[in-house]
mmCIF file of C-alpha atoms in Angstrom:
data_model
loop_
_atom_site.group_PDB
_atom_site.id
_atom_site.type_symbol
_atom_site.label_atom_id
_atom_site.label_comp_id
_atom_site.label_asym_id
_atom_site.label_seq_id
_atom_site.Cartn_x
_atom_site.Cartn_y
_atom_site.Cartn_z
ATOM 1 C CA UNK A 1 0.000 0.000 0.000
ATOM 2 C CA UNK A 2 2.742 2.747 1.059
ATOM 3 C CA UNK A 3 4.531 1.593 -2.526
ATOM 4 C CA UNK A 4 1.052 2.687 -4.695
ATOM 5 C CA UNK A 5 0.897 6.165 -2.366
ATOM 6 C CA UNK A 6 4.177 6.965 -3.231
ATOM 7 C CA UNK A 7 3.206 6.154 -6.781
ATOM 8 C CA UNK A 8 0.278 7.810 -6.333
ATOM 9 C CA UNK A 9 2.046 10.823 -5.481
ATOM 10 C CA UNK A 10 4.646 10.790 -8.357
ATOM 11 C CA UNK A 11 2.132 10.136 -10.896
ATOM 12 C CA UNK A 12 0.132 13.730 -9.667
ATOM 13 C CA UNK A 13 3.367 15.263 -9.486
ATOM 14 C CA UNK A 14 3.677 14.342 -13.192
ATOM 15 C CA UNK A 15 0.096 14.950 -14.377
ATOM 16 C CA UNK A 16 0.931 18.928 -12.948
ATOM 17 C CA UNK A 17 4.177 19.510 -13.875
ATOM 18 C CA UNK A 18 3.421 18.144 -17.595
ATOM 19 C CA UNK A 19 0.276 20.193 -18.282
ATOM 20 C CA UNK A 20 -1.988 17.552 -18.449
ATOM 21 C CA UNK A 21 -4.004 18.637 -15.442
ATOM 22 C CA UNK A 22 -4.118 22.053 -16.382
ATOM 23 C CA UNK A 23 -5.871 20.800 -19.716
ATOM 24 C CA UNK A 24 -8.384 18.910 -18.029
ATOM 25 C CA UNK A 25 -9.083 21.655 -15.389
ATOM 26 C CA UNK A 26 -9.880 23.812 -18.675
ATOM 27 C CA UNK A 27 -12.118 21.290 -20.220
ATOM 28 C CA UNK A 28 -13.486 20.280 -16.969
ATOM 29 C CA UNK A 29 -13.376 22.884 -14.548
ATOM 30 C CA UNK A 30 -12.035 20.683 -11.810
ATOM 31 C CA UNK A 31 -12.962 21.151 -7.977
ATOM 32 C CA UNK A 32 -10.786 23.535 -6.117
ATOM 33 C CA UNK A 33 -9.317 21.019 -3.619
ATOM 34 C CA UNK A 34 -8.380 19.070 -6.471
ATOM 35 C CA UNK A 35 -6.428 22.020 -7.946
ATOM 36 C CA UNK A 36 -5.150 22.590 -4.680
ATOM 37 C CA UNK A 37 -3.583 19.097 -4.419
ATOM 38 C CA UNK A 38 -1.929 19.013 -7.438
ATOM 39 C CA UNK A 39 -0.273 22.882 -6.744
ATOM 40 C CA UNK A 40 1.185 21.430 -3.673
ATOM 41 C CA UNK A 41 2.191 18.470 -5.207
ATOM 42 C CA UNK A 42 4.226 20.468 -7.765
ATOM 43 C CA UNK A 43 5.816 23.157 -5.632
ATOM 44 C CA UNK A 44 9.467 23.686 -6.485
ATOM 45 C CA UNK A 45 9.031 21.638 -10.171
ATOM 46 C CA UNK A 46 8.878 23.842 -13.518
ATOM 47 C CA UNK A 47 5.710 23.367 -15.288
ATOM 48 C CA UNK A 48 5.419 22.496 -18.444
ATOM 49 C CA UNK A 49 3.773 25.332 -20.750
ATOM 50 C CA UNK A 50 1.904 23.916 -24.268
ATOM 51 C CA UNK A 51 1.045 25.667 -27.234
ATOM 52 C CA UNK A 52 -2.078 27.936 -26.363
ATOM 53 C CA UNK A 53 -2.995 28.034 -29.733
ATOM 54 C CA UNK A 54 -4.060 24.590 -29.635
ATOM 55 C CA UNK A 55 -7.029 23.281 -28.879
ATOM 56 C CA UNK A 56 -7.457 21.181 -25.227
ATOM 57 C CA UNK A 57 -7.920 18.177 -26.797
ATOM 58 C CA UNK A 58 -4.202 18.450 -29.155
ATOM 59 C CA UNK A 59 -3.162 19.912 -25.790
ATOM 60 C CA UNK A 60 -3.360 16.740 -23.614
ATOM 61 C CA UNK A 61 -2.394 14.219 -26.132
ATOM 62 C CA UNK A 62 1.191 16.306 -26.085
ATOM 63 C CA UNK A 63 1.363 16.005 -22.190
ATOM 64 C CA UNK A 64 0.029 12.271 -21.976
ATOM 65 C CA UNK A 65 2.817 11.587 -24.781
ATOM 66 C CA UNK A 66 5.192 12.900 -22.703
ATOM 67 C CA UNK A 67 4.305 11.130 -19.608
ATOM 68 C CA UNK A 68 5.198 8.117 -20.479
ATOM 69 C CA UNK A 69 3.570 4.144 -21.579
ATOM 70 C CA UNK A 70 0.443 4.211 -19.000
ATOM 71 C CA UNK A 71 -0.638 7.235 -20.001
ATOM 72 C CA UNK A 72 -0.538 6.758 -24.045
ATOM 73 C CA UNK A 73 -2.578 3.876 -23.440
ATOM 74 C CA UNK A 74 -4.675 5.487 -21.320
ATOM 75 C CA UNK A 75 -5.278 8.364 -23.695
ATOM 76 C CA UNK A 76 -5.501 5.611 -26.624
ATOM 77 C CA UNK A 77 -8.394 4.003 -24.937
ATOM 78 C CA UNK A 78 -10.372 6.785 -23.813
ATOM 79 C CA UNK A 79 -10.039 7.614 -27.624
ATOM 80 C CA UNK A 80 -12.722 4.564 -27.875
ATOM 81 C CA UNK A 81 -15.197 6.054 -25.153
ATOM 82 C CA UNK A 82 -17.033 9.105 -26.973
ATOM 83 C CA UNK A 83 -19.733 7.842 -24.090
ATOM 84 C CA UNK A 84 -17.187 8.946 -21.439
ATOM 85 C CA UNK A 85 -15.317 12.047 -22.750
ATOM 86 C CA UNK A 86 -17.409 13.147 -25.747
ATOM 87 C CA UNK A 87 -16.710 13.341 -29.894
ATOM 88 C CA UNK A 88 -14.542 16.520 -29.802
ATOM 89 C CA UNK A 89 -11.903 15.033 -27.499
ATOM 90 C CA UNK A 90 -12.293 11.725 -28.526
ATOM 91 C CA UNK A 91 -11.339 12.913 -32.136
ATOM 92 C CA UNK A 92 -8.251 14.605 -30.718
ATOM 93 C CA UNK A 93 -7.127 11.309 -28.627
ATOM 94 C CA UNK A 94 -7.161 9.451 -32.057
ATOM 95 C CA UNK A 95 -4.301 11.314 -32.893
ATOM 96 C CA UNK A 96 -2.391 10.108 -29.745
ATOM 97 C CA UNK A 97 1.463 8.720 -31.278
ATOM 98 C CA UNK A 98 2.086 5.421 -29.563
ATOM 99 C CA UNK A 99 5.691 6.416 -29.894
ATOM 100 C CA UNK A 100 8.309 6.641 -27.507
ATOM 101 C CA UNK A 101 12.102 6.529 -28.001
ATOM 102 C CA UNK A 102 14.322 3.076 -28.861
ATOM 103 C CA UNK A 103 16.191 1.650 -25.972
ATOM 104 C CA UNK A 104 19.857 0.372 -26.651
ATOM 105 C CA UNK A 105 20.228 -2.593 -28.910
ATOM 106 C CA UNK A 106 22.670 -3.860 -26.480
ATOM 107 C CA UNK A 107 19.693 -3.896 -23.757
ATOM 108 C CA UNK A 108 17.507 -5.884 -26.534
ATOM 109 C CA UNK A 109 20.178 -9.010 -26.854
ATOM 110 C CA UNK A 110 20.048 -9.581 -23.134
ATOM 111 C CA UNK A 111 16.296 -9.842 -23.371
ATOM 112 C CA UNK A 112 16.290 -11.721 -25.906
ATOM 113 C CA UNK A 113 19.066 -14.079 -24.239
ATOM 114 C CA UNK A 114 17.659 -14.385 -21.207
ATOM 115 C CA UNK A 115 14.455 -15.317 -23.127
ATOM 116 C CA UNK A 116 15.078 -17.753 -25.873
ATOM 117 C CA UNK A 117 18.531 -19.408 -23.825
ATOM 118 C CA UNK A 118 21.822 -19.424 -25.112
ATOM 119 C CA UNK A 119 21.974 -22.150 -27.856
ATOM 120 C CA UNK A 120 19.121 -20.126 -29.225
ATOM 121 C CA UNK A 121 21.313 -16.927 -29.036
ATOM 122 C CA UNK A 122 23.993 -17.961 -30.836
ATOM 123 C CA UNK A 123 21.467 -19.240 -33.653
ATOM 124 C CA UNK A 124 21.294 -15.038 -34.121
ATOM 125 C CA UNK A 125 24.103 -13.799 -36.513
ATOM 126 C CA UNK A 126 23.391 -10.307 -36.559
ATOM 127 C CA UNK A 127 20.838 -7.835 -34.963
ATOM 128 C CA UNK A 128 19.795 -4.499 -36.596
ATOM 129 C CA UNK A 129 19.407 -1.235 -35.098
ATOM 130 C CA UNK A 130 15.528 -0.712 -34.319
ATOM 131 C CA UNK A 131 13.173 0.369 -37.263
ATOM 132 C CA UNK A 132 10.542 0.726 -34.719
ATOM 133 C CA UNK A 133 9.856 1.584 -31.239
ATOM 134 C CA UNK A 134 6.579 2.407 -29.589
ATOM 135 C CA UNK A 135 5.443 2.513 -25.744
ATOM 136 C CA UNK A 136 5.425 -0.781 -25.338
ATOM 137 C CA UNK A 137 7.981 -2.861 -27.221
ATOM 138 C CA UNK A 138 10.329 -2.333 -30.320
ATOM 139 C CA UNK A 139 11.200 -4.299 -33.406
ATOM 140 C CA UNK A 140 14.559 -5.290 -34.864
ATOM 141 C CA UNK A 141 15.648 -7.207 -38.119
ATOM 142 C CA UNK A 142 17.845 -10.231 -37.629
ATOM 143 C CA UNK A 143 19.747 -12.658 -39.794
ATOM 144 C CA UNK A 144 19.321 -16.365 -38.578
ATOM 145 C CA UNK A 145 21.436 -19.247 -38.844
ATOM 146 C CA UNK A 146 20.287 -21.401 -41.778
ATOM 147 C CA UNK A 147 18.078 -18.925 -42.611
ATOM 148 C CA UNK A 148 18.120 -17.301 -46.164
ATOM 149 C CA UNK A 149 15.752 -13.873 -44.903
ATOM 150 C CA UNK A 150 15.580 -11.661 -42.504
ATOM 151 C CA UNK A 151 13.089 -12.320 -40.010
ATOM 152 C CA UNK A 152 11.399 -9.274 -37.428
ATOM 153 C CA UNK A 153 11.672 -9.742 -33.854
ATOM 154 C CA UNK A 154 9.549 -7.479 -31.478
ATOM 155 C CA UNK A 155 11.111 -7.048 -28.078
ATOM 156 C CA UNK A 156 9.054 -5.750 -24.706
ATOM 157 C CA UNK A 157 10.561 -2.358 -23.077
ATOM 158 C CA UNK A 158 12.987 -3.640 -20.279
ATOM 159 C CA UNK A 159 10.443 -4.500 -17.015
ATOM 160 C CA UNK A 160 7.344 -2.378 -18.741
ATOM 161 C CA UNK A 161 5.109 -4.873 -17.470
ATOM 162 C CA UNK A 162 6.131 -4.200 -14.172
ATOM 163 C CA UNK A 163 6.273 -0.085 -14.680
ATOM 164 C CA UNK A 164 2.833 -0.496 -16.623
ATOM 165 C CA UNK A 165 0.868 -2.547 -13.783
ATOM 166 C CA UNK A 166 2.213 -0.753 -10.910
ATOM 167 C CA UNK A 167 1.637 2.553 -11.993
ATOM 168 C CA UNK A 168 -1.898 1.522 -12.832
ATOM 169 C CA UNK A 169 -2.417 0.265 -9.472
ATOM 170 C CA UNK A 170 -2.241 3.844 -8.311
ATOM 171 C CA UNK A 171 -4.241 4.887 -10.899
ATOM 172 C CA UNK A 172 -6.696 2.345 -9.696
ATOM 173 C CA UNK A 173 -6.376 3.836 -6.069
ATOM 174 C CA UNK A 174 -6.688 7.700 -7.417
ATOM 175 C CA UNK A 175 -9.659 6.802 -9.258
ATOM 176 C CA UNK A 176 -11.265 4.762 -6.309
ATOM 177 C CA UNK A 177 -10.862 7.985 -3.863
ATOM 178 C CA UNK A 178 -12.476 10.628 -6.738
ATOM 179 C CA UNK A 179 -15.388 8.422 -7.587
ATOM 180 C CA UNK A 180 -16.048 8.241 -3.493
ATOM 181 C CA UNK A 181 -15.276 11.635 -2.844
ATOM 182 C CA UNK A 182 -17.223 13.214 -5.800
ATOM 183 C CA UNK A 183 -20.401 11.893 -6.753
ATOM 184 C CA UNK A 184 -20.528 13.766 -10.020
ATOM 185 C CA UNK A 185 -17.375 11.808 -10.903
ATOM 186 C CA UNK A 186 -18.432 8.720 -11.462
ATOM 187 C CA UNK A 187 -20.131 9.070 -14.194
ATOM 188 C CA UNK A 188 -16.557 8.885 -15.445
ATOM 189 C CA UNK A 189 -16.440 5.275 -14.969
ATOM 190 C CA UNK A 190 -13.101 5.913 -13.779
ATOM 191 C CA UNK A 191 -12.232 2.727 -12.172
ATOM 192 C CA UNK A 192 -13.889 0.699 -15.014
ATOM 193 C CA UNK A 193 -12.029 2.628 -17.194
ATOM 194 C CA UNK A 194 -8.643 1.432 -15.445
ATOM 195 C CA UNK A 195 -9.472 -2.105 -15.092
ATOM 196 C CA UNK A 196 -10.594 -2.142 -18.871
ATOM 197 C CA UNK A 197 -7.376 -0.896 -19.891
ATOM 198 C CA UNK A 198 -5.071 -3.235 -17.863
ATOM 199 C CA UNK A 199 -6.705 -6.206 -19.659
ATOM 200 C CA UNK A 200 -6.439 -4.852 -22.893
ATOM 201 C CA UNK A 201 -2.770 -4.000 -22.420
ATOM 202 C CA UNK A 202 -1.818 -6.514 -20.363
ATOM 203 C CA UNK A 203 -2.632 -9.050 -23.355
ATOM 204 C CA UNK A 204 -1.332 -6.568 -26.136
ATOM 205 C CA UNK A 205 2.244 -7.174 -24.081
ATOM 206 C CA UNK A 206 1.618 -11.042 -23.993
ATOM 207 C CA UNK A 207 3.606 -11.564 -27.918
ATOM 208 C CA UNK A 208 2.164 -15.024 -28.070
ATOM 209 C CA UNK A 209 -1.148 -13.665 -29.370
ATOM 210 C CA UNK A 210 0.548 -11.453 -31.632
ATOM 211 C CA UNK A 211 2.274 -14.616 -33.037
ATOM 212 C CA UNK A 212 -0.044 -16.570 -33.269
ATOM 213 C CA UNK A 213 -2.538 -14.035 -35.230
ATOM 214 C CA UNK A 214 0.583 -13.517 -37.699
ATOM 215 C CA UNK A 215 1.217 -17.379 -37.896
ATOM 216 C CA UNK A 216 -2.616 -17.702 -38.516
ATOM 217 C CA UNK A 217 -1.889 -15.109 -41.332
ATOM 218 C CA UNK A 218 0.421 -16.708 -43.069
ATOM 219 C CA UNK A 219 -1.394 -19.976 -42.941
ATOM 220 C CA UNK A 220 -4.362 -18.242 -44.369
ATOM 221 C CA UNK A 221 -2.568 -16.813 -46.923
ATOM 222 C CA UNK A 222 0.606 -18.741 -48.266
ATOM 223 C CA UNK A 223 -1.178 -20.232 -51.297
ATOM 224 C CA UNK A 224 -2.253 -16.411 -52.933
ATOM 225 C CA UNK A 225 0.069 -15.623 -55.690
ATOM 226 C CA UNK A 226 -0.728 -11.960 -55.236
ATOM 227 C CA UNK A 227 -0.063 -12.011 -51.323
ATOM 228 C CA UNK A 228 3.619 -11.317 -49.973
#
């Protein structure tokens, strides 16, 4: 419990200093203890200051970006609730960019090491750079032994399932204490909301369904001439 507080507390500190919360105070009007909470919270950190030409919506999908995994997805499925947050922002969450920097290559062989074993390894003769990272894993070409291709392997971020379940169980607690403490708030659904998404993302980071979808794929379509 005193590990999700203190999660708790680093996550508000974020959602102020980012200018996510100062969106949502201007599309929501938030209550003033609220406000009040997350100005303590933030004393002695620079805020972050977005574009004011830009409308709320564009607004917080540049702070939740910035904030990290949790909170693309978050943003990325509230983009499928018009019920929740209405069309306008809804629109502007569809342009949420699951895209977050490449970690080092050199991190990516000792995942992949530690999860395919070493005779497996050595079965690898050459690793590429990544040609694509997002908030939850990254791809990389390889050249296999015996192999006359290149094959793509996708790789999770280093402990993200870890970072990504944790942080949502303070999320979980934050939402629990608004939807008691505020009865217009839960009309927000906000604790279905978090339990919906932790499903959903917990199996997007299990790769076996992703695998076996593309095996299915290939099965499906090996025999069209006009398929590569």
């Amino acid at each position: 419990m005193f590990k999700r507080i203190y999660l708790l507390f680093k996550i508000a500190r974020k959602l102020s200093t980012s200018g996510a919360l100062d969106t949502i105070n201007q599309m929501y009007n938030l209550p003033i203890i609220i406000k009040l909470f997350f100005d303590l919270i933030s004393i002695g950190s620079p805020k972050k200051t977005l574009i004011n030409q830009k409308k709320p919506g564009e607004k917080l999908c540049i702070a939740l970006q910035g904030m990290g995994t949790t909170f693309i997805k978050l943003g990325q499925f509230l983009a499928t609730r018009p019920d929740i947050i209405g069309e306008e922002l809804t629109q502007n969450l569809e342009k949420l960019q699951d895209k977050l920097p490449a970690f080092d290559t050199y991190e990516a062989k000792k995942i992949i090491k530690k999860e395919v074993g070493d005779s497996q390894f050595q079965n690898i003769l050459e690793l590429s750079e990544p040609i694509a990272a997002a908030s939850i894993a990254q791809v990389h070409l390889a050249k296999i032994k015996n192999e006359n291709k290149e094959v793509a392997i996708k790789i999770l971020r280093p402990d993200i399932e870890k970072l990504f379940n944790e942080e949502l169980d303070a999320l979980m607690l934050f939402a629990y204490i608004i939807e008691n403490t505020f009865s217009k708030a839960k009309r927000l659904k906000l604790v279905e909301v978090i339990h919906l998404l932790r499903e959903i993302t917990n199996i997007e980071m299990d790769l076996r369904f992703e695998a076996a979808a593309a095996n299915e794929l290939y099965e499906n379509t090996k025999n069209d001439k006009n398929f590569n």
